[in-house]
C-alpha positions as CSV (number, residue, x, y, z in Angstrom):
1,M,36.4,73.3,-55.4
2,P,33.8,70.1,-55.0
3,E,36.1,67.9,-52.7
4,N,38.2,65.2,-54.1
5,T,38.2,66.6,-57.3
6,P,41.4,67.2,-58.9
7,F,42.4,71.2,-58.2
8,L,43.8,70.1,-62.4
9,S,43.1,67.8,-64.3
10,K,45.8,66.0,-66.4
11,T,44.3,67.5,-69.7
12,E,44.6,70.2,-67.9
13,E,48.0,70.5,-66.7
14,Q,49.2,69.6,-70.0
15,E,47.9,72.0,-70.8
16,I,49.6,74.1,-68.0
17,V,52.7,73.1,-69.7
18,A,52.2,73.8,-73.2
19,A,51.3,77.0,-71.7
20,I,55.1,77.1,-70.7
21,V,57.3,75.7,-73.3
22,I,55.6,79.1,-75.0
23,A,56.1,81.6,-73.2
24,E,60.0,80.0,-72.5
25,K,60.2,80.0,-76.0
26,N,60.4,84.5,-76.1
27,T,62.7,84.4,-72.3
28,S,65.8,82.7,-71.6
29,G,64.1,82.9,-68.4
30,E,62.5,80.1,-66.8
31,I,59.1,79.3,-65.4
32,R,58.0,76.5,-62.9
33,V,54.1,75.5,-61.4
34,H,54.6,74.0,-57.8
35,I,50.6,72.6,-56.4
36,E,50.1,71.2,-53.6
37,E,47.5,69.9,-51.3
38,N,48.4,71.4,-47.6
39,S,51.0,73.3,-46.5
40,T,51.2,74.3,-42.6
41,K,54.4,77.0,-43.3
42,P,53.3,80.8,-44.3
43,S,52.5,80.6,-47.9
44,M,55.7,82.9,-49.4
45,E,57.5,81.2,-47.1
46,R,56.7,77.5,-48.0
47,A,56.9,79.1,-52.1
48,K,60.6,80.3,-51.3
49,E,61.5,76.8,-50.0
50,V,59.9,75.3,-53.3
51,F,61.8,77.3,-55.2
52,H,65.1,75.6,-53.5
53,I,63.8,72.5,-53.8
54,L,63.3,72.8,-57.2
55,K,66.9,74.5,-57.9
56,M,65.0,77.2,-59.4
57,D,67.4,79.2,-57.6
58,A,70.1,77.5,-59.5
59,T,69.8,79.0,-62.9
60,E,72.4,80.9,-65.2
61,L,70.6,84.0,-64.7
62,K,69.0,83.6,-62.1
63,N,65.6,84.2,-63.7
64,G,63.6,81.7,-62.6
65,V,59.6,82.0,-61.8
66,L,57.6,79.8,-59.3
67,F,53.8,80.4,-59.3
68,Y,52.8,78.4,-56.3
69,I,49.5,77.0,-54.8
70,C,48.6,75.6,-52.3
71,T,44.7,74.0,-52.2
72,A,43.9,73.8,-48.9
73,T,45.0,77.3,-47.7
74,K,43.5,78.9,-51.2
75,S,47.1,80.7,-51.6
76,F,49.0,81.7,-54.7
77,V,52.2,83.3,-54.8
78,I,54.2,84.3,-57.7
79,L,58.2,84.0,-57.0
80,G,60.8,85.6,-58.9
81,D,64.4,85.4,-58.8
82,K,66.8,87.9,-57.8
83,G,68.2,87.8,-61.7
84,I,64.8,89.5,-62.0
85,N,63.9,91.3,-58.9
86,D,67.0,93.4,-59.1
87,L,66.1,95.0,-62.2
88,V,61.8,95.8,-62.2
89,D,59.8,97.5,-60.2
90,A,59.0,96.1,-56.4
91,N,55.1,95.9,-58.4
92,F,56.6,93.8,-61.2
93,W,54.5,90.3,-60.7
94,N,51.4,92.5,-59.0
95,S,49.5,92.7,-62.6
96,T,50.2,89.0,-63.1
97,K,49.5,87.8,-59.9
98,D,45.8,90.0,-60.0
99,V,45.2,87.6,-64.0
100,V,45.5,84.8,-61.9
101,I,43.7,85.5,-58.4
102,E,40.6,87.1,-61.0
103,K,40.4,83.5,-62.8
104,F,41.1,81.6,-59.3
105,K,38.1,83.3,-58.3
106,D,35.8,81.7,-61.0
107,G,37.3,78.6,-60.2
108,Q,39.0,79.2,-63.6
109,Y,41.8,77.4,-62.0
110,K,44.2,76.2,-65.6
111,E,42.9,79.5,-68.0
112,G,44.3,81.7,-64.4
113,L,47.6,79.8,-64.9
114,I,48.4,79.7,-68.6
115,K,47.0,83.6,-68.4
116,G,49.6,84.1,-65.8
117,I,52.4,82.3,-67.0
118,L,51.8,83.9,-71.1
119,E,51.7,87.3,-69.5
120,A,55.3,86.2,-67.0
121,G,56.6,84.8,-70.4
122,E,55.8,88.5,-71.7
123,Q,57.2,90.3,-69.1
124,L,60.5,87.9,-68.5
125,K,61.4,88.6,-72.4
126,K,62.0,92.5,-71.7
127,Y,64.9,92.0,-69.5
128,F,65.5,88.5,-70.6
129,P,65.2,88.3,-74.3
130,Y,65.9,84.4,-75.6
131,N,69.2,83.7,-76.8
132,H,69.0,80.9,-79.6
133,E,72.9,80.5,-79.2
134,G,73.4,78.0,-76.5
135,D,70.4,78.9,-74.7
136,I,69.0,75.2,-73.3
137,D,66.0,74.8,-70.4
138,E,67.6,74.6,-67.6
139,L,64.9,73.3,-65.9
140,S,62.0,71.1,-66.1
141,N,59.3,72.4,-67.7
142,E,56.6,69.7,-66.1
143,I,54.2,70.7,-63.3
144,S,55.5,69.1,-59.4
145,R,53.5,68.6,-56.2
146,G,54.1,68.8,-52.9
């Protein structure tokens, strides 16, 4: 990524938000994307902090999923909450993470995130199907920044 080039354009960000909306139509799960330029902390540790800051650990079914990206360190984490992790295999997120990283390696950041988000929605649907009765969008779909 050339210096001074944003990780994502405003248009690309809106396409990612649209993918979150699509993914969440099939599940009661909540998906967020957080991008920050730099962090001095290990990426998993920082992702856990962001998860808490964004109140992703406050969803009713503990079924939030965070896509955390640090552009300076080129690190990427998918972090699922307790409700998901109690039900799924230990390697549950690896296939989704691999899809995203494969696209990232080619500089296709938007495509990687959209593909990963839609995949996460499909995975979440198996364990947390959308409940038409009273299901509310508990968290913002907008991309957050640190």
